[in-house]
CSV table of C-alpha atoms in Angstrom, one decimal:
chain,number,residue,atom,x,y,z
A,1,UNK,CA,176.4,147.6,167.8
A,2,UNK,CA,179.7,149.5,167.4
A,3,UNK,CA,182.4,147.4,168.2
A,4,UNK,CA,185.5,147.4,167.7
A,5,UNK,CA,188.6,146.9,166.3
A,6,UNK,CA,191.0,147.5,169.5
A,7,UNK,CA,189.6,146.2,172.6
A,8,UNK,CA,187.5,148.1,174.9
A,9,UNK,CA,188.5,148.2,178.5
A,10,UNK,CA,186.5,145.4,179.8
A,11,UNK,CA,185.0,147.1,182.9
A,12,UNK,CA,183.9,149.7,180.0
A,13,UNK,CA,181.7,147.1,178.4
A,14,UNK,CA,180.7,145.3,181.4
A,15,UNK,CA,179.3,148.8,182.3
A,16,UNK,CA,177.8,149.4,178.9
A,17,UNK,CA,176.4,145.9,179.0
A,18,UNK,CA,174.6,146.5,182.6
A,19,UNK,CA,173.3,149.7,181.6
A,20,UNK,CA,171.8,148.3,178.3
A,21,UNK,CA,170.1,145.7,180.7
A,22,UNK,CA,168.8,148.3,182.8
A,23,UNK,CA,167.1,149.9,179.7
A,24,UNK,CA,165.9,146.4,178.7
A,25,UNK,CA,162.1,147.9,178.7
A,26,UNK,CA,162.7,150.4,175.9
A,27,UNK,CA,162.3,149.4,172.5
A,28,UNK,CA,165.6,147.9,170.6
A,29,UNK,CA,165.6,151.2,168.6
A,30,UNK,CA,165.5,153.6,171.4
A,31,UNK,CA,168.1,151.6,173.5
A,32,UNK,CA,170.5,151.4,170.7
A,33,UNK,CA,169.9,155.3,170.2
A,34,UNK,CA,170.7,156.0,173.7
A,35,UNK,CA,173.8,153.8,174.1
A,36,UNK,CA,175.2,153.5,170.6
A,37,UNK,CA,178.8,155.4,171.0
A,38,UNK,CA,178.6,154.9,174.6
A,39,UNK,CA,181.8,152.4,174.8
A,40,UNK,CA,183.8,155.3,173.0
A,41,UNK,CA,182.5,158.2,175.0
A,42,UNK,CA,183.1,156.0,178.3
A,43,UNK,CA,186.6,154.9,177.2
A,44,UNK,CA,187.6,158.7,176.5
A,45,UNK,CA,186.2,159.5,180.0
A,46,UNK,CA,188.0,156.7,181.6
A,47,UNK,CA,191.2,157.6,180.0
A,48,UNK,CA,190.9,161.3,181.3
A,49,UNK,CA,189.2,160.9,184.7
A,50,UNK,CA,189.9,157.2,185.8
A,51,UNK,CA,187.0,154.7,186.3
A,52,UNK,CA,185.2,156.4,189.1
A,53,UNK,CA,182.3,157.0,186.5
A,54,UNK,CA,181.7,153.1,186.1
A,55,UNK,CA,180.9,152.7,190.0
A,56,UNK,CA,177.1,153.2,189.4
A,57,UNK,CA,175.5,151.9,186.3
A,58,UNK,CA,171.9,152.2,187.6
A,59,UNK,CA,172.5,155.9,188.4
A,60,UNK,CA,174.1,156.3,185.0
A,61,UNK,CA,171.0,154.4,183.2
A,62,UNK,CA,168.5,156.6,185.2
A,63,UNK,CA,170.2,159.9,184.4
A,64,UNK,CA,170.4,158.7,180.7
A,65,UNK,CA,166.8,157.6,180.6
A,66,UNK,CA,165.6,160.7,182.0
A,67,UNK,CA,167.4,163.1,180.1
A,68,UNK,CA,166.3,161.0,177.1
A,69,UNK,CA,163.0,162.0,177.7
A,70,UNK,CA,161.9,158.5,178.7
A,71,UNK,CA,159.8,157.5,181.7
A,72,UNK,CA,161.3,156.3,184.6
A,73,UNK,CA,161.9,152.5,184.7
A,74,UNK,CA,159.1,150.9,186.4
A,75,UNK,CA,160.9,149.0,189.0
A,76,UNK,CA,164.7,147.8,189.0
A,77,UNK,CA,163.9,144.3,186.9
A,78,UNK,CA,161.7,144.9,184.1
A,79,UNK,CA,160.7,141.5,184.3
A,80,UNK,CA,158.7,142.6,187.5
A,81,UNK,CA,156.8,145.3,186.3
A,82,UNK,CA,153.5,145.7,188.0
A,83,UNK,CA,150.7,147.0,186.1
A,84,UNK,CA,150.3,150.4,185.6
A,85,UNK,CA,148.1,152.6,187.9
A,86,UNK,CA,145.6,154.6,186.0
A,87,UNK,CA,147.6,157.7,186.5
A,88,UNK,CA,150.3,156.1,185.0
A,89,UNK,CA,148.5,154.8,182.2
A,90,UNK,CA,147.1,158.4,181.7
A,91,UNK,CA,150.6,159.7,181.8
A,92,UNK,CA,151.9,157.2,179.7
A,93,UNK,CA,149.1,158.0,176.9
A,94,UNK,CA,149.5,161.7,177.4
A,95,UNK,CA,153.5,161.2,177.0
A,96,UNK,CA,153.0,159.0,173.6
A,97,UNK,CA,150.5,161.5,172.4
A,98,UNK,CA,153.0,164.3,173.1
A,99,UNK,CA,155.8,162.6,171.5
A,100,UNK,CA,153.4,162.1,168.3
A,101,UNK,CA,152.6,165.7,168.1
A,102,UNK,CA,156.0,166.8,168.7
A,103,UNK,CA,157.6,164.9,165.9
A,104,UNK,CA,158.8,167.2,163.7
A,105,UNK,CA,156.7,165.9,160.8
A,106,UNK,CA,153.6,166.2,162.6
A,107,UNK,CA,154.6,169.4,164.9
A,108,UNK,CA,153.3,172.2,162.3
A,109,UNK,CA,149.8,170.4,161.7
A,110,UNK,CA,149.6,170.1,165.3
A,111,UNK,CA,150.2,173.8,165.9
A,112,UNK,CA,147.6,174.8,163.6
A,113,UNK,CA,145.0,172.4,165.3
A,114,UNK,CA,145.9,173.4,168.5
A,115,UNK,CA,145.4,177.1,167.6
A,116,UNK,CA,141.8,175.7,166.4
A,117,UNK,CA,141.3,174.5,169.8
A,118,UNK,CA,138.3,176.7,170.3
A,119,UNK,CA,136.6,175.5,167.4
A,120,UNK,CA,136.7,172.2,168.8
A,121,UNK,CA,135.2,173.2,172.1
A,122,UNK,CA,132.2,174.8,170.0
A,123,UNK,CA,132.0,171.4,167.9
A,124,UNK,CA,132.0,169.2,170.9
A,125,UNK,CA,129.5,171.6,172.8
A,126,UNK,CA,127.2,171.2,169.8
A,127,UNK,CA,127.5,167.2,169.9
A,128,UNK,CA,126.5,167.7,173.4
A,129,UNK,CA,123.5,170.2,172.9
A,130,UNK,CA,122.2,167.4,170.1
A,131,UNK,CA,122.3,164.7,172.7
A,132,UNK,CA,120.7,167.1,175.5
A,133,UNK,CA,117.9,168.0,173.0
A,134,UNK,CA,117.4,164.5,172.4
A,135,UNK,CA,116.8,164.0,176.2
A,136,UNK,CA,114.2,166.8,176.2
A,137,UNK,CA,110.9,164.8,176.3
A,138,UNK,CA,108.9,164.8,173.0
A,139,UNK,CA,109.9,165.4,169.5
A,140,UNK,CA,109.3,168.9,168.3
A,141,UNK,CA,109.2,168.6,164.6
A,142,UNK,CA,109.7,172.3,163.5
A,143,UNK,CA,112.9,173.0,165.2
A,144,UNK,CA,116.3,173.8,164.0
A,145,UNK,CA,117.5,171.2,161.3
A,146,UNK,CA,121.0,171.0,162.9
A,147,UNK,CA,119.6,170.9,166.5
A,148,UNK,CA,116.3,168.9,166.0
A,149,UNK,CA,113.6,167.6,168.1
A,150,UNK,CA,113.1,170.8,170.3
A,151,UNK,CA,111.9,174.3,169.7
A,152,UNK,CA,114.5,176.5,168.1
A,153,UNK,CA,114.5,178.9,171.0
A,154,UNK,CA,115.0,176.3,173.7
A,155,UNK,CA,117.8,174.4,171.0
A,156,UNK,CA,119.8,177.8,171.2
A,157,UNK,CA,119.6,177.9,175.2
A,158,UNK,CA,120.7,174.4,175.4
A,159,UNK,CA,123.5,175.2,172.7
A,160,UNK,CA,124.9,178.4,174.3
A,161,UNK,CA,125.1,176.5,177.8
A,162,UNK,CA,126.9,173.7,176.3
A,163,UNK,CA,129.3,176.2,174.6
A,164,UNK,CA,129.8,178.0,177.8
A,165,UNK,CA,130.1,174.8,179.8
A,166,UNK,CA,133.0,173.3,176.9
A,167,UNK,CA,134.8,176.1,176.9
A,168,UNK,CA,135.0,176.7,180.7
A,169,UNK,CA,136.1,172.6,181.0
A,170,UNK,CA,138.5,173.4,178.0
A,171,UNK,CA,140.0,176.5,180.0
A,172,UNK,CA,140.4,174.2,182.9
A,173,UNK,CA,138.2,176.2,185.0
A,174,UNK,CA,135.2,173.4,185.6
A,175,UNK,CA,135.3,170.1,186.2
A,176,UNK,CA,136.6,167.7,184.6
A,177,UNK,CA,138.7,170.3,182.7
A,178,UNK,CA,142.1,171.3,184.6
A,179,UNK,CA,141.8,168.4,187.4
A,180,UNK,CA,145.0,166.4,187.9
A,181,UNK,CA,142.7,163.6,189.4
A,182,UNK,CA,142.4,160.3,187.7
A,183,UNK,CA,138.9,160.2,187.5
A,184,UNK,CA,138.7,163.9,185.8
A,185,UNK,CA,141.5,162.9,183.5
A,186,UNK,CA,139.5,159.5,182.3
A,187,UNK,CA,135.9,161.3,182.1
A,188,UNK,CA,137.6,164.0,180.3
A,189,UNK,CA,139.5,161.8,177.7
A,190,UNK,CA,136.3,159.5,177.4
A,191,UNK,CA,133.9,162.7,176.6
A,192,UNK,CA,136.2,164.0,174.2
A,193,UNK,CA,136.7,160.7,172.3
A,194,UNK,CA,133.0,160.3,172.7
A,195,UNK,CA,132.5,163.8,171.1
A,196,UNK,CA,135.0,162.9,168.4
A,197,UNK,CA,133.1,159.7,167.6
A,198,UNK,CA,129.7,161.3,167.9
A,199,UNK,CA,130.3,164.2,165.5
A,200,UNK,CA,130.0,162.1,162.5
A,201,UNK,CA,127.3,159.8,163.7
A,202,UNK,CA,125.3,162.8,164.4
A,203,UNK,CA,126.1,164.3,161.2
A,204,UNK,CA,125.0,161.1,159.3
A,205,UNK,CA,121.6,161.0,161.7
A,206,UNK,CA,120.9,164.6,160.8
A,207,UNK,CA,121.7,163.8,156.9
A,208,UNK,CA,119.0,161.1,157.3
A,209,UNK,CA,116.6,163.1,159.4
A,210,UNK,CA,116.7,165.9,156.8
A,211,UNK,CA,116.1,163.4,154.0
A,212,UNK,CA,113.0,162.0,155.9
A,213,UNK,CA,112.0,165.4,156.4
A,214,UNK,CA,112.1,166.0,152.7
A,215,UNK,CA,110.6,163.0,151.8
A,216,UNK,CA,107.6,163.6,154.5
A,217,UNK,CA,107.1,167.1,153.1
A,218,UNK,CA,107.0,165.8,149.6
A,219,UNK,CA,104.3,163.3,150.4
A,220,UNK,CA,102.2,165.5,152.4
A,221,UNK,CA,102.6,168.1,149.5
A,222,UNK,CA,101.3,165.5,147.2
A,223,UNK,CA,98.5,164.5,149.6
A,224,UNK,CA,97.5,167.8,150.6
A,225,UNK,CA,97.2,168.6,147.0
A,226,UNK,CA,94.9,166.5,146.2
A,227,UNK,CA,93.0,165.8,149.4
A,228,UNK,CA,89.9,167.1,147.8
A,229,UNK,CA,90.2,165.4,144.5
A,230,UNK,CA,90.5,162.2,142.7
A,231,UNK,CA,93.8,160.6,141.6
A,232,UNK,CA,94.0,157.7,138.9
A,233,UNK,CA,97.1,156.0,138.5
A,234,UNK,CA,99.2,158.8,139.8
A,235,UNK,CA,97.4,161.7,137.8
A,236,UNK,CA,94.7,163.9,139.0
A,237,UNK,CA,91.3,163.1,137.7
A,238,UNK,CA,89.7,166.3,136.0
A,239,UNK,CA,86.7,164.9,134.2
A,240,UNK,CA,85.2,161.7,133.5
A,241,UNK,CA,83.8,160.2,130.3
A,242,UNK,CA,81.0,157.5,131.3
A,243,UNK,CA,80.1,154.8,129.0
A,244,UNK,CA,76.9,152.4,129.2
A,245,UNK,CA,77.4,148.8,129.2
A,246,UNK,CA,76.5,148.8,125.5
A,247,UNK,CA,79.5,151.3,124.9
A,248,UNK,CA,77.5,154.3,124.2
A,249,UNK,CA,78.8,157.6,126.1
A,250,UNK,CA,76.5,158.8,128.7
A,251,UNK,CA,75.9,162.4,129.8
A,252,UNK,CA,74.8,163.4,133.2
A,253,UNK,CA,76.0,160.7,135.3
A,254,UNK,CA,76.0,161.6,138.7
A,255,UNK,CA,78.7,159.8,140.8
A,256,UNK,CA,79.2,159.1,144.6
A,257,UNK,CA,81.4,157.1,146.6
A,258,UNK,CA,80.8,154.1,148.6
A,259,UNK,CA,79.7,156.4,151.8
A,260,UNK,CA,77.4,158.4,149.3
A,261,UNK,CA,79.6,161.5,149.0
A,262,UNK,CA,79.7,163.2,145.7
A,263,UNK,CA,82.8,162.1,144.0
A,264,UNK,CA,85.0,165.1,144.3
A,265,UNK,CA,86.7,165.7,140.9
A,266,UNK,CA,88.2,169.0,141.3
A,267,UNK,CA,91.7,169.7,139.7
A,268,UNK,CA,92.1,173.1,141.2
A,269,UNK,CA,93.9,174.6,138.4
A,270,UNK,CA,91.6,173.6,136.1
A,271,UNK,CA,88.4,174.6,138.1
A,272,UNK,CA,88.3,177.7,136.5
A,273,UNK,CA,87.7,176.4,133.0
A,274,UNK,CA,84.8,173.7,134.0
A,275,UNK,CA,81.3,174.2,133.9
A,276,UNK,CA,79.7,172.3,136.8
A,277,UNK,CA,76.1,170.7,136.2
A,278,UNK,CA,73.4,172.6,138.5
A,279,UNK,CA,70.9,171.5,141.2
A,280,UNK,CA,68.6,174.3,141.2
A,281,UNK,CA,71.3,177.1,142.0
A,282,UNK,CA,73.7,174.6,143.5
A,283,UNK,CA,76.7,173.7,141.4
A,284,UNK,CA,77.3,169.9,141.4
A,285,UNK,CA,80.7,168.8,140.5
A,286,UNK,CA,79.9,165.1,140.5
A,287,UNK,CA,78.1,165.1,137.5
A,288,UNK,CA,79.9,163.9,134.3
A,289,UNK,CA,80.9,165.1,131.9
A,290,UNK,CA,81.6,168.3,133.3
A,291,UNK,CA,81.5,171.1,130.5
A,292,UNK,CA,84.6,173.0,129.7
A,293,UNK,CA,85.2,176.5,128.8
A,294,UNK,CA,87.9,177.6,126.2
A,295,UNK,CA,89.3,180.1,128.6
A,296,UNK,CA,89.2,180.3,132.4
A,297,UNK,CA,86.6,182.3,134.2
A,298,UNK,CA,87.9,183.1,137.6
A,299,UNK,CA,85.0,185.9,138.2
A,300,UNK,CA,81.8,185.5,139.1
A,301,UNK,CA,80.8,187.4,136.0
A,302,UNK,CA,82.9,185.8,133.3
A,303,UNK,CA,81.4,182.5,134.9
A,304,UNK,CA,77.8,183.4,134.0
A,305,UNK,CA,79.0,183.8,130.5
A,306,UNK,CA,78.8,180.3,128.7
A,307,UNK,CA,79.7,181.1,125.3
A,308,UNK,CA,82.5,178.8,124.1
A,309,UNK,CA,81.6,176.1,126.8
A,310,UNK,CA,81.2,172.7,125.7
A,311,UNK,CA,81.3,169.3,126.7
A,312,UNK,CA,84.8,167.8,126.1
A,313,UNK,CA,85.5,165.4,123.3
A,314,UNK,CA,86.0,162.4,125.0
A,315,UNK,CA,89.3,160.2,123.5
A,316,UNK,CA,86.8,157.7,121.8
A,317,UNK,CA,83.0,157.8,120.6
A,318,UNK,CA,82.2,154.3,122.0
A,319,UNK,CA,83.8,151.9,123.8
A,320,UNK,CA,83.1,148.0,123.4
A,321,UNK,CA,80.0,146.4,124.9
A,322,UNK,CA,80.3,144.6,128.1
A,323,UNK,CA,78.3,142.4,129.8
A,324,UNK,CA,77.4,142.1,133.5
A,325,UNK,CA,78.8,138.9,135.5
A,326,UNK,CA,76.0,138.8,137.7
A,327,UNK,CA,73.0,139.2,135.5
A,328,UNK,CA,72.5,136.1,133.0
A,329,UNK,CA,72.3,137.2,129.5
A,330,UNK,CA,68.5,136.7,129.1
A,331,UNK,CA,67.9,140.3,127.3
A,332,UNK,CA,70.0,141.4,124.7
A,333,UNK,CA,68.1,144.7,124.1
A,334,UNK,CA,69.4,148.1,124.8
A,335,UNK,CA,66.9,148.9,127.3
A,336,UNK,CA,67.1,146.0,129.2
A,337,UNK,CA,70.4,146.0,130.8
A,338,UNK,CA,71.6,149.0,132.1
A,339,UNK,CA,74.6,148.4,134.2
A,340,UNK,CA,74.6,151.8,135.9
A,341,UNK,CA,75.2,152.3,139.4
A,342,UNK,CA,72.9,152.7,142.0
A,343,UNK,CA,73.2,156.2,142.6
A,344,UNK,CA,73.9,157.4,139.1
A,345,UNK,CA,70.8,159.6,137.9
A,346,UNK,CA,70.6,160.2,134.4
A,347,UNK,CA,68.8,163.1,134.3
A,348,UNK,CA,70.0,163.9,130.8
A,349,UNK,CA,71.7,162.5,127.8
A,350,UNK,CA,74.1,164.3,126.0
A,351,UNK,CA,72.7,162.7,122.5
A,352,UNK,CA,69.1,162.9,124.2
A,353,UNK,CA,68.0,159.8,122.7
A,354,UNK,CA,67.4,157.8,125.9
A,355,UNK,CA,65.6,160.0,127.9
A,356,UNK,CA,62.9,158.6,130.1
A,357,UNK,CA,64.6,155.3,130.4
A,358,UNK,CA,63.6,153.2,133.7
A,359,UNK,CA,66.3,153.2,136.2
A,360,UNK,CA,67.1,149.6,137.1
A,361,UNK,CA,69.8,150.2,139.3
A,362,UNK,CA,68.3,148.4,142.6
A,363,UNK,CA,68.5,145.2,140.5
A,364,UNK,CA,72.1,145.7,140.2
A,365,UNK,CA,72.7,146.7,143.6
A,366,UNK,CA,75.5,144.2,144.4
A,367,UNK,CA,78.3,146.0,146.1
A,368,UNK,CA,79.9,146.4,142.9
A,369,UNK,CA,80.2,150.2,143.6
A,370,UNK,CA,83.7,149.9,145.3
A,371,UNK,CA,85.0,148.2,142.2
A,372,UNK,CA,84.5,151.2,140.3
A,373,UNK,CA,85.9,153.7,142.5
A,374,UNK,CA,89.3,154.6,141.7
B,1,UNK,CA,172.2,177.2,193.9
B,2,UNK,CA,172.9,173.6,192.8
B,3,UNK,CA,173.7,173.9,189.3
B,4,UNK,CA,172.1,170.7,188.2
B,5,UNK,CA,169.0,172.1,189.2
B,6,UNK,CA,169.4,174.9,187.1
B,7,UNK,CA,170.6,173.2,184.1
B,8,UNK,CA,167.3,171.0,183.8
B,9,UNK,CA,165.4,173.8,181.8
B,10,UNK,CA,168.7,174.8,179.7
B,11,UNK,CA,170.6,171.7,178.9
B,12,UNK,CA,168.8,171.6,175.5
B,13,UNK,CA,169.9,175.2,174.6
B,14,UNK,CA,173.7,174.5,176.0
B,15,UNK,CA,174.0,171.3,173.9
B,16,UNK,CA,172.5,172.8,171.0
B,17,UNK,CA,174.7,175.7,171.0
B,18,UNK,CA,177.9,173.6,171.4
B,19,UNK,CA,176.7,171.4,168.8
B,20,UNK,CA,176.1,174.2,166.4
B,21,UNK,CA,179.6,175.6,167.0
B,22,UNK,CA,181.3,172.5,165.5
B,23,UNK,CA,179.7,168.7,165.3
B,24,UNK,CA,180.8,166.6,168.1
B,25,UNK,CA,180.5,163.0,169.8
B,26,UNK,CA,179.0,162.5,173.1
B,27,UNK,CA,182.1,163.0,175.1
B,28,UNK,CA,183.2,165.5,173.0
B,29,UNK,CA,180.4,167.5,173.8
B,30,UNK,CA,180.3,166.8,177.6
B,31,UNK,CA,184.0,168.2,177.8
B,32,UNK,CA,183.1,171.3,175.6
B,33,UNK,CA,180.4,171.9,178.1
B,34,UNK,CA,182.4,171.6,181.1
B,35,UNK,CA,185.3,173.6,179.7
B,36,UNK,CA,182.5,176.3,178.9
B,37,UNK,CA,181.9,176.4,182.7
B,38,UNK,CA,179.0,173.8,183.4
B,39,UNK,CA,181.7,171.6,185.3
B,40,UNK,CA,178.8,169.7,187.3
B,41,UNK,CA,176.9,168.6,184.2
B,42,UNK,CA,176.5,164.9,183.9
B,43,UNK,CA,177.4,162.8,181.1
B,44,UNK,CA,174.6,160.5,180.9
B,45,UNK,CA,172.4,163.7,181.2
B,46,UNK,CA,174.1,164.9,177.9
B,47,UNK,CA,173.9,161.8,176.1
B,48,UNK,CA,170.3,161.4,176.9
B,49,UNK,CA,169.6,165.1,175.9
B,50,UNK,CA,171.5,164.6,172.5
B,51,UNK,CA,169.3,161.3,172.0
B,52,UNK,CA,166.1,163.4,172.9
B,53,UNK,CA,167.1,166.3,170.4
B,54,UNK,CA,168.0,163.6,167.8
B,55,UNK,CA,164.6,162.1,167.9
B,56,UNK,CA,162.9,165.4,167.8
B,57,UNK,CA,164.9,166.0,164.6
B,58,UNK,CA,167.0,169.0,165.9
B,59,UNK,CA,170.2,166.7,165.5
B,60,UNK,CA,171.5,164.6,163.0
B,61,UNK,CA,174.0,161.9,163.8
B,62,UNK,CA,176.5,159.8,162.0
B,63,UNK,CA,179.0,157.2,162.9
B,64,UNK,CA,182.7,157.6,162.2
B,65,UNK,CA,184.9,154.5,162.5
B,66,UNK,CA,187.8,154.8,164.4
B,67,UNK,CA,191.2,152.8,163.9
B,68,UNK,CA,192.0,153.1,167.7
B,69,UNK,CA,188.9,151.9,169.4
B,70,UNK,CA,185.2,151.9,169.2
B,71,UNK,CA,183.1,153.6,166.8
B,72,UNK,CA,182.3,157.5,167.6
B,73,UNK,CA,178.8,158.7,167.1
B,74,UNK,CA,178.8,162.2,166.0
B,75,UNK,CA,176.0,164.5,166.1
B,76,UNK,CA,175.4,167.8,163.9
B,77,UNK,CA,172.6,170.3,163.9
B,78,UNK,CA,169.7,170.6,161.4
B,79,UNK,CA,167.5,173.4,160.5
B,80,UNK,CA,164.9,172.2,163.1
B,81,UNK,CA,167.9,172.5,165.6
B,82,UNK,CA,168.9,175.9,164.4
B,83,UNK,CA,165.2,177.2,164.8
B,84,UNK,CA,164.9,175.8,168.3
B,85,UNK,CA,168.2,177.2,169.4
B,86,UNK,CA,167.3,180.6,168.0
B,87,UNK,CA,163.9,180.5,169.8
B,88,UNK,CA,165.3,179.2,172.9
B,89,UNK,CA,168.2,181.6,173.0
B,90,UNK,CA,165.9,184.3,173.0
B,91,UNK,CA,163.8,183.1,175.5
B,92,UNK,CA,166.5,182.6,177.7
B,93,UNK,CA,167.7,186.1,177.1
B,94,UNK,CA,164.1,187.4,177.9
B,95,UNK,CA,164.1,185.1,180.8
B,96,UNK,CA,167.6,186.2,182.2
B,97,UNK,CA,166.9,190.0,181.7
B,98,UNK,CA,163.7,189.4,183.6
B,99,UNK,CA,165.4,187.8,186.4
B,100,UNK,CA,168.1,190.1,186.7
B,101,UNK,CA,165.4,192.9,187.0
B,102,UNK,CA,164.1,191.2,189.8
B,103,UNK,CA,167.2,190.7,191.4
B,104,UNK,CA,168.3,194.2,191.3
B,105,UNK,CA,165.5,195.3,193.2
B,106,UNK,CA,161.9,197.0,193.1
B,107,UNK,CA,163.2,200.2,191.9
B,108,UNK,CA,165.4,198.9,189.2
B,109,UNK,CA,162.7,196.8,187.9
B,110,UNK,CA,160.1,199.8,187.9
B,111,UNK,CA,162.6,201.9,186.2
B,112,UNK,CA,163.0,199.0,183.5
B,113,UNK,CA,159.2,198.6,183.1
B,114,UNK,CA,158.8,202.4,182.6
B,115,UNK,CA,161.7,202.6,180.2
């Protein structure tokens, strides 16, 4: 406080003290700003015009407060301040906000934001449109990425309606915009705050959604691509090299799955290079190994030309001998143990040595088929 | 018409103009406004206005010690204040021209508009 070498008149200091008291609801800083130098001003004034000005500190304080841009005092005594009504609270909030945005450091930025207001109307309309689209029953998976869940046309209609509505509210032509009522102001404030919060939330959801969509598409692509084929350890099976229990390679092994369906080993990109086995004039693709051409044959004519076609060389000539866990090792002879599958019909051997062997599959019928299915 | 009513909208402008002419302390500014003809201006209104303009960055302030009494708080104008003054001055001139036109009657107003 700014006193004094020479005494201020006591009536002046009493007056100033009373004025300060009447401004007690303001912050210390504001109060100091309003009343600093008041003694000096009043001393001058009293010296010039007499003490009449000191009669009414209440009016003086009120005038000071109003001209200083502060809210009128709640009631005479700040200690008896009643709780603010909703309107006052809104006014208060608004005044604080205005105070903030008219601050010289903030004002230039705020002016830019004010100019961008229509953009905000569109943005909040979009947020509303996303919410409305979610309220539409059902989920349409192929809509707009940024307005998901509904058909694109419907989404656009919703968006346009929301933009028009938001703009009319923004222009104050449609409730709750432009209304001075407490309810309207509260609703508008809540809606705007909700929109501010909703925009990043929606953005994140859309992000997640597009990732889901991507990985779903990826999975679909993976499975669609192999829907008709056979996958082993993540790679497509294009041919099968079969060996018998003693480790000798087999040719003409017909393979079926547990339901009796021919094993569908067709890598589509390699189909043109493969030569299927024949049942009459029907190509059988479940008989292995499949012959391979040295160059792809994509036409009927070229498919008939089998020059250069041969069985592929398996990665090993033989494989170690294995024994059957369910059959005791009584017979060591090659001809006895033949752990081929029930439905595998050896019509031909690559080396031709073992032609005419008995099928002994029935003996083996022990449900092992599933084990060998990839 | 009551001068205080009219003053409400333009007190900022008047205070800024006075302070721009020369820095001054509260009562000094009141005095200059009154000397300029705004006889009914209330001191508290002027002090409050000074404070508000200061808070908005349009004025700067400094305290000058006095040997013969309490310290005086002086106000001076800032660049922001100058901008505001220039803006409000032209606003006021446009406004008063408009109002003059209206007061001069419809004939004068149309002439003014077509000119």
